[in-house]
PDB file of C-alpha atoms in Angstrom:
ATOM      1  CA  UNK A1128      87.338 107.198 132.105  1.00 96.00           C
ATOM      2  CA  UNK A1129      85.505 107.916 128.983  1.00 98.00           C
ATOM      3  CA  UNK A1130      87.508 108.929 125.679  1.00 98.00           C
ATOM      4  CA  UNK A1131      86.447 109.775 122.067  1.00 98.00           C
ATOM      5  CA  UNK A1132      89.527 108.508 119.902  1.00 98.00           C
ATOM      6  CA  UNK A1133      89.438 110.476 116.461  1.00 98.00           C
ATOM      7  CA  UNK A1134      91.804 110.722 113.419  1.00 98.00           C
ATOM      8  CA  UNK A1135      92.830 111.798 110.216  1.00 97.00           C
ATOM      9  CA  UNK A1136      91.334 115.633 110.442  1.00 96.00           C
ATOM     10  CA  UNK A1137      93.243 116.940 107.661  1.00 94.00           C
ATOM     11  CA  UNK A1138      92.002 120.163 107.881  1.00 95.00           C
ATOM     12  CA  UNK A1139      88.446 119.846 107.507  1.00 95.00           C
ATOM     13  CA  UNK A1140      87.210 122.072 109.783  1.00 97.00           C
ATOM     14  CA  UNK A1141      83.573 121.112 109.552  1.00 96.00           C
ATOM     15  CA  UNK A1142      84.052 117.847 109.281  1.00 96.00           C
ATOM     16  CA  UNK A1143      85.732 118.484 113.169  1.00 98.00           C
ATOM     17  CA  UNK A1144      82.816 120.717 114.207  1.00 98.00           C
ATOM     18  CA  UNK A1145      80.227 117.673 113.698  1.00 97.00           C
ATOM     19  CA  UNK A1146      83.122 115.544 115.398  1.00 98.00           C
ATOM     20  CA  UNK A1147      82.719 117.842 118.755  1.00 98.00           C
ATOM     21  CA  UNK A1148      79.026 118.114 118.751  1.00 98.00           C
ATOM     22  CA  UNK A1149      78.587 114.355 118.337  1.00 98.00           C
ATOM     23  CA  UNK A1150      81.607 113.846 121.315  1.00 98.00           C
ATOM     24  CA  UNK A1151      79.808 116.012 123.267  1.00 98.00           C
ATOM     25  CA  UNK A1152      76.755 114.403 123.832  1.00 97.00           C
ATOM     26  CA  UNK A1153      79.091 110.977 125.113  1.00 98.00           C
ATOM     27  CA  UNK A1154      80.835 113.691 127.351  1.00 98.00           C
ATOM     28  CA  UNK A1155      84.185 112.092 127.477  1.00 98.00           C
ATOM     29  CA  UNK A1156      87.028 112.666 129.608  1.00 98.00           C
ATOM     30  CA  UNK A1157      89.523 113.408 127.217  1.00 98.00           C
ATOM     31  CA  UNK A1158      89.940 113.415 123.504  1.00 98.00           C
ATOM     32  CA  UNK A1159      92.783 111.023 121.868  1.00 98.00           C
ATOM     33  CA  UNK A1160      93.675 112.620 118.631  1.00 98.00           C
ATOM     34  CA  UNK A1161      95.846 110.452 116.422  1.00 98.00           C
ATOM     35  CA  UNK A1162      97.654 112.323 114.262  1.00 97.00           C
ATOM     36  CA  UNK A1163      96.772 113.730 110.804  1.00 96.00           C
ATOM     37  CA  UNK A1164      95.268 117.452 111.750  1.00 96.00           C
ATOM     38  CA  UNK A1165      95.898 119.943 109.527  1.00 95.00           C
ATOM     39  CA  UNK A1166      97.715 119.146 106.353  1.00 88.00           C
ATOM     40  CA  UNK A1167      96.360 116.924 103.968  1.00 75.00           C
ATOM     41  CA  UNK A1168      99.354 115.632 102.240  1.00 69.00           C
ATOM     42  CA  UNK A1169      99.806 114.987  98.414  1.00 69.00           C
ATOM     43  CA  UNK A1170      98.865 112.012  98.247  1.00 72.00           C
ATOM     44  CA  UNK A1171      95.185 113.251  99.277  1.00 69.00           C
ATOM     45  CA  UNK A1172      94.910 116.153  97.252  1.00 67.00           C
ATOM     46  CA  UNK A1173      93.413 119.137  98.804  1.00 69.00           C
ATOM     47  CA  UNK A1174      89.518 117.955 100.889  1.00 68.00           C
ATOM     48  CA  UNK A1175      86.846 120.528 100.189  1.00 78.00           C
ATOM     49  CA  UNK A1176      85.689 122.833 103.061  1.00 87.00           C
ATOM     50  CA  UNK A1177      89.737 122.394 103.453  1.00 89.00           C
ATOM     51  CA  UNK A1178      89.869 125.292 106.128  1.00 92.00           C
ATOM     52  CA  UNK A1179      93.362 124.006 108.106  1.00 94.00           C
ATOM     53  CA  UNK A1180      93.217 127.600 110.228  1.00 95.00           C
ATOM     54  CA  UNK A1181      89.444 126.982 111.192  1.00 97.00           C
ATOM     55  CA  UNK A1182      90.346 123.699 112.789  1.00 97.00           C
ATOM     56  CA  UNK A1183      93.513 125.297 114.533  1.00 98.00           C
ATOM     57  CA  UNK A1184      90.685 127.220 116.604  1.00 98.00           C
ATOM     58  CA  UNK A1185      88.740 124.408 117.333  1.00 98.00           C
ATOM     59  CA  UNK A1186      91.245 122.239 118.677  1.00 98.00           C
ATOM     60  CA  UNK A1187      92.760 124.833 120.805  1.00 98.00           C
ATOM     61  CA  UNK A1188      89.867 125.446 122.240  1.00 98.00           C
ATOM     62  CA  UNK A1189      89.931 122.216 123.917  1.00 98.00           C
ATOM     63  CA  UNK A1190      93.495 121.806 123.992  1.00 98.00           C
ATOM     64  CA  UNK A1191      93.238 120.909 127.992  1.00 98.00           C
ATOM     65  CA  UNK A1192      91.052 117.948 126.648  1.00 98.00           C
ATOM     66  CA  UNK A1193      93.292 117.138 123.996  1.00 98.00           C
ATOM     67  CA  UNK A1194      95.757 114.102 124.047  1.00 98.00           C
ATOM     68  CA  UNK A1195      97.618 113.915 120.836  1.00 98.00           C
ATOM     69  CA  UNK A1196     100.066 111.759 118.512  1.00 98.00           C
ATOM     70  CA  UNK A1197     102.039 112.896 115.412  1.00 98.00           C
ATOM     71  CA  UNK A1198     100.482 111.503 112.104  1.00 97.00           C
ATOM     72  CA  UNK A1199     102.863 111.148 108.657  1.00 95.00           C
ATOM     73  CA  UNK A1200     101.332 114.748 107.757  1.00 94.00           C
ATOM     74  CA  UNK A1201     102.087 116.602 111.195  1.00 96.00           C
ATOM     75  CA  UNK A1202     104.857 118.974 110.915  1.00 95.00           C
ATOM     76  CA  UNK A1203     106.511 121.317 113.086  1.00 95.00           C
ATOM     77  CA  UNK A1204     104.860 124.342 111.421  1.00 95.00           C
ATOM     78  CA  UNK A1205     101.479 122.538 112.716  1.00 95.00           C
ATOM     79  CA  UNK A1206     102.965 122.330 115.973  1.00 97.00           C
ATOM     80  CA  UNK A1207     103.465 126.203 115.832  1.00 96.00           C
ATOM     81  CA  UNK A1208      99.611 126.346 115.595  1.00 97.00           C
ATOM     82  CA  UNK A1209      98.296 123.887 117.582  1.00 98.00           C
ATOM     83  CA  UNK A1210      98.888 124.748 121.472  1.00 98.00           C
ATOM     84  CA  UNK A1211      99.312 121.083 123.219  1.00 98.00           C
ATOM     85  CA  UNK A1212     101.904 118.468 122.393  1.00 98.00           C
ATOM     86  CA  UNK A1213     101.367 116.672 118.781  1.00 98.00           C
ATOM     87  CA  UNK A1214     105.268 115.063 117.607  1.00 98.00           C
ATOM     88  CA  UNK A1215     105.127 112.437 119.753  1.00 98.00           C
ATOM     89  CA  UNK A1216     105.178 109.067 117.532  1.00 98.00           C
ATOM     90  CA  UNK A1217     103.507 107.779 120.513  1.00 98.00           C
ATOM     91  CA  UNK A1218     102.024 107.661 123.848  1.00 98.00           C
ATOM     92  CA  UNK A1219     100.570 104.912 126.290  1.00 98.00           C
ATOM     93  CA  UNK A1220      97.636 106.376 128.168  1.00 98.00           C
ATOM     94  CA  UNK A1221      96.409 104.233 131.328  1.00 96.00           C
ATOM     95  CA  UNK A1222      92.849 104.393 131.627  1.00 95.00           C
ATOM     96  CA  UNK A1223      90.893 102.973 134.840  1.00 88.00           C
ATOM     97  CA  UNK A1224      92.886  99.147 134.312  1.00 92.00           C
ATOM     98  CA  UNK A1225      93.578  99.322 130.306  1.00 96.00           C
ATOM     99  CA  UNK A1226      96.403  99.970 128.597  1.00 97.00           C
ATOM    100  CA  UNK A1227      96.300 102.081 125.347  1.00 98.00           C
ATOM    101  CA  UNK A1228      99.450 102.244 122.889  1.00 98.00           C
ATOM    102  CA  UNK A1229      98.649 105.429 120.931  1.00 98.00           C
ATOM    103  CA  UNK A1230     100.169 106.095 117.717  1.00 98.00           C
ATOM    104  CA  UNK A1231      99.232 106.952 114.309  1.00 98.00           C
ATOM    105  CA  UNK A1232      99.670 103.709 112.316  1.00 97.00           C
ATOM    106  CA  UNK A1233     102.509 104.840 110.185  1.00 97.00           C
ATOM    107  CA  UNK A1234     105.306 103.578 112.401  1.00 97.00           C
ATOM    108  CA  UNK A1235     103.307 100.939 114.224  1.00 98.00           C
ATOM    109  CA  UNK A1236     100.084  98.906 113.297  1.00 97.00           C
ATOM    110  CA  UNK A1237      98.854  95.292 112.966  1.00 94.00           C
ATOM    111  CA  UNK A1238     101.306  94.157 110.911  1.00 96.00           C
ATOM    112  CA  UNK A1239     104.320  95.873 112.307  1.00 97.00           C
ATOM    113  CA  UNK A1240     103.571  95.745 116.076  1.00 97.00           C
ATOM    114  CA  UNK A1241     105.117  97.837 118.783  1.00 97.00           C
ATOM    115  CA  UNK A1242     106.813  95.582 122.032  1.00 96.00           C
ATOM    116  CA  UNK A1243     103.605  95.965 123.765  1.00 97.00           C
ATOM    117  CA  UNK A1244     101.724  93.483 126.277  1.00 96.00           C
ATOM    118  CA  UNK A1245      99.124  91.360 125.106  1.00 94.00           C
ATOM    119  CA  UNK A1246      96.449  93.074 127.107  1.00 94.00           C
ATOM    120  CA  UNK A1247      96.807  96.298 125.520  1.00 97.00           C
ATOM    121  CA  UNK A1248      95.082  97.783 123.415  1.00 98.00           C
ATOM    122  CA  UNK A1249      96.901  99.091 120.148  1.00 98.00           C
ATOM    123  CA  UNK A1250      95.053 102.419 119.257  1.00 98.00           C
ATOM    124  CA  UNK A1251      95.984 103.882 115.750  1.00 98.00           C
ATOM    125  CA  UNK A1252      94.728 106.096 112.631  1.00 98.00           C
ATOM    126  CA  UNK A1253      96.224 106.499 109.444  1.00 97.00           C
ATOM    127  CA  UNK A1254      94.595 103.985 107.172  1.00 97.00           C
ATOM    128  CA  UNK A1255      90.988 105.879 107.473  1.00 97.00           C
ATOM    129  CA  UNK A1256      89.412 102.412 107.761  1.00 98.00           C
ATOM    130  CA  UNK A1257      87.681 101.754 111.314  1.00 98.00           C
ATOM    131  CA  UNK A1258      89.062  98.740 113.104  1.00 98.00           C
ATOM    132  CA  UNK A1259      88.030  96.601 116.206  1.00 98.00           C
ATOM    133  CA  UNK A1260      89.768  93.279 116.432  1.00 97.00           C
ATOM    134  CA  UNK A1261      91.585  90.923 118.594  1.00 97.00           C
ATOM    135  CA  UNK A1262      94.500  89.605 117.411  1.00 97.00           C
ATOM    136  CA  UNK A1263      95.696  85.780 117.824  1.00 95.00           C
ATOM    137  CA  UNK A1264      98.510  87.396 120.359  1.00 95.00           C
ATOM    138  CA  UNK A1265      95.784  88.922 122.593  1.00 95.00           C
ATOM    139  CA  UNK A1266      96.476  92.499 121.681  1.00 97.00           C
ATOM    140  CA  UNK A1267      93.182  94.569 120.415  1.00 98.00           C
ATOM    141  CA  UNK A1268      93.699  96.894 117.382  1.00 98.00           C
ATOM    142  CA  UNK A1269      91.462  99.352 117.270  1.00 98.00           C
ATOM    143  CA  UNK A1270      91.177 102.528 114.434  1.00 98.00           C
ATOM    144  CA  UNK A1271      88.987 104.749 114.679  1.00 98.00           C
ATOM    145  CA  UNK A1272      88.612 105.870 110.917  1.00 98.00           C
ATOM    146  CA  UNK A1273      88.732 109.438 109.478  1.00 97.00           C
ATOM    147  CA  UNK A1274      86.575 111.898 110.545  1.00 97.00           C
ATOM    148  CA  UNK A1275      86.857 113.686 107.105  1.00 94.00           C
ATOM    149  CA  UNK A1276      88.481 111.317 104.435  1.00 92.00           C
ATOM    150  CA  UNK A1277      86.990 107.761 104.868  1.00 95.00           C
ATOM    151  CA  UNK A1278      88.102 105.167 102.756  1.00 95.00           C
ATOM    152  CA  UNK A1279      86.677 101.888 101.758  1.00 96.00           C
ATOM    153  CA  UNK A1280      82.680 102.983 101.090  1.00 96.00           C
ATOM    154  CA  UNK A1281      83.127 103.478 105.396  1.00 97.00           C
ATOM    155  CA  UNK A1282      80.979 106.705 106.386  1.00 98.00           C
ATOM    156  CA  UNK A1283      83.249 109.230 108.829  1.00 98.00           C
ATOM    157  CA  UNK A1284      83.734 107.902 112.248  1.00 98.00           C
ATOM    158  CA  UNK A1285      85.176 108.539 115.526  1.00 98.00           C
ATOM    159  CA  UNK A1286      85.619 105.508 118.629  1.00 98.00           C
ATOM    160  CA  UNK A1287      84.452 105.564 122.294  1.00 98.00           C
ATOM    161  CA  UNK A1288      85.447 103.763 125.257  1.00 98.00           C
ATOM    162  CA  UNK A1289      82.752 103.992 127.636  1.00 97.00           C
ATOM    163  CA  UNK A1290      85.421 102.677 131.083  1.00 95.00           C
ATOM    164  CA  UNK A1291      85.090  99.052 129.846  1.00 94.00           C
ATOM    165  CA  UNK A1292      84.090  98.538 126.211  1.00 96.00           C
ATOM    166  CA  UNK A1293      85.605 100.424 122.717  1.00 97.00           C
ATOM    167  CA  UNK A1294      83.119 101.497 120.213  1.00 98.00           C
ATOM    168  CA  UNK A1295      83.132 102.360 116.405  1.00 98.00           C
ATOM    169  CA  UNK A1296      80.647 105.638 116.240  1.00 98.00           C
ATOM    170  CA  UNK A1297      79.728 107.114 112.749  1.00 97.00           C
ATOM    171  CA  UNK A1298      79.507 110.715 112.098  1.00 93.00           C
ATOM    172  CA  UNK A1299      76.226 111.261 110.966  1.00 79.00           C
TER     173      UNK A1299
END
């Protein structure tokens, strides 16, 4: 199975559209979205191109495609919008013989970790820095970054599993 794991939209509509076309071209299974999709919280101040009702369209497009997780932002008016499952704090997906714990990174992350195996792989957002590390315990913590709102001097990025290996990919 072949996913594109992607985070921390906030709204940014074309910041999403070069998401999709650079997905695309991987063609992936299914998309994991964790969390952070339309809002962009005060904390962030309001991104430009901030066009939250743009991305609504986008993602329901694919919204058969879509896996998702609630981010710290998510609310239940976004759920209104968006038409597939996002208030789930988290979600295990099984894909070919990995394990993925899904979740923003609010709740659960590398510092506060779920009761999870050691062979799975803890998939999470939130911070908007892009992760791929094994911890001492065995478990792999991977973040994808932001697609819109890096932080750190990191460009936008998105992550890939291929079937065996996981993937930083920046968004050109």
């Amino acid at each position: 199975m072949r996913i594109c794991f992607f985070s921390d939209i906030h709204g940014v509509a074309p910041q999403l559209e070069k998401f999709f076309a650079a997905a695309d071209r991987l063609k992936p299974d299914i998309f994991v979205l964790l969390g952070d999709c339309l809002y962009h919280g005060p904390r962030n101040g309001v991104p430009q191109a901030y066009a939250p009702t743009e991305a609504v369209d986008m993602l329901n497009a694919r919204k058969k495609q879509i896996m998702a997780v609630r981010g710290n932002c998510d609310s239940e008016v976004d759920q209104m919008l968006l038409e597939f499952p996002i208030m789930a704090d988290y979600s295990i997906l099984q894909a070919d013989k990995q394990r993925f714990f899904l979740t923003h990174g609010h709740l659960w992350n590398e510092f506060d970790l779920p009761p999870i195996p050691s062979d799975t792989i803890l998939v999470h957002g939130h911070t908007h820095l892009p992760v791929l590390k094994k911890l001492d315990n065995g478990i792999t913590v991977f973040n994808p970054g932001s697609i819109s709102l890096p932080k750190g001097g990191n460009p936008p990025s998105f992550g890939f599993y291929d079937g065996s290996e996981l993937s930083l990919v920046t968004l050109n």
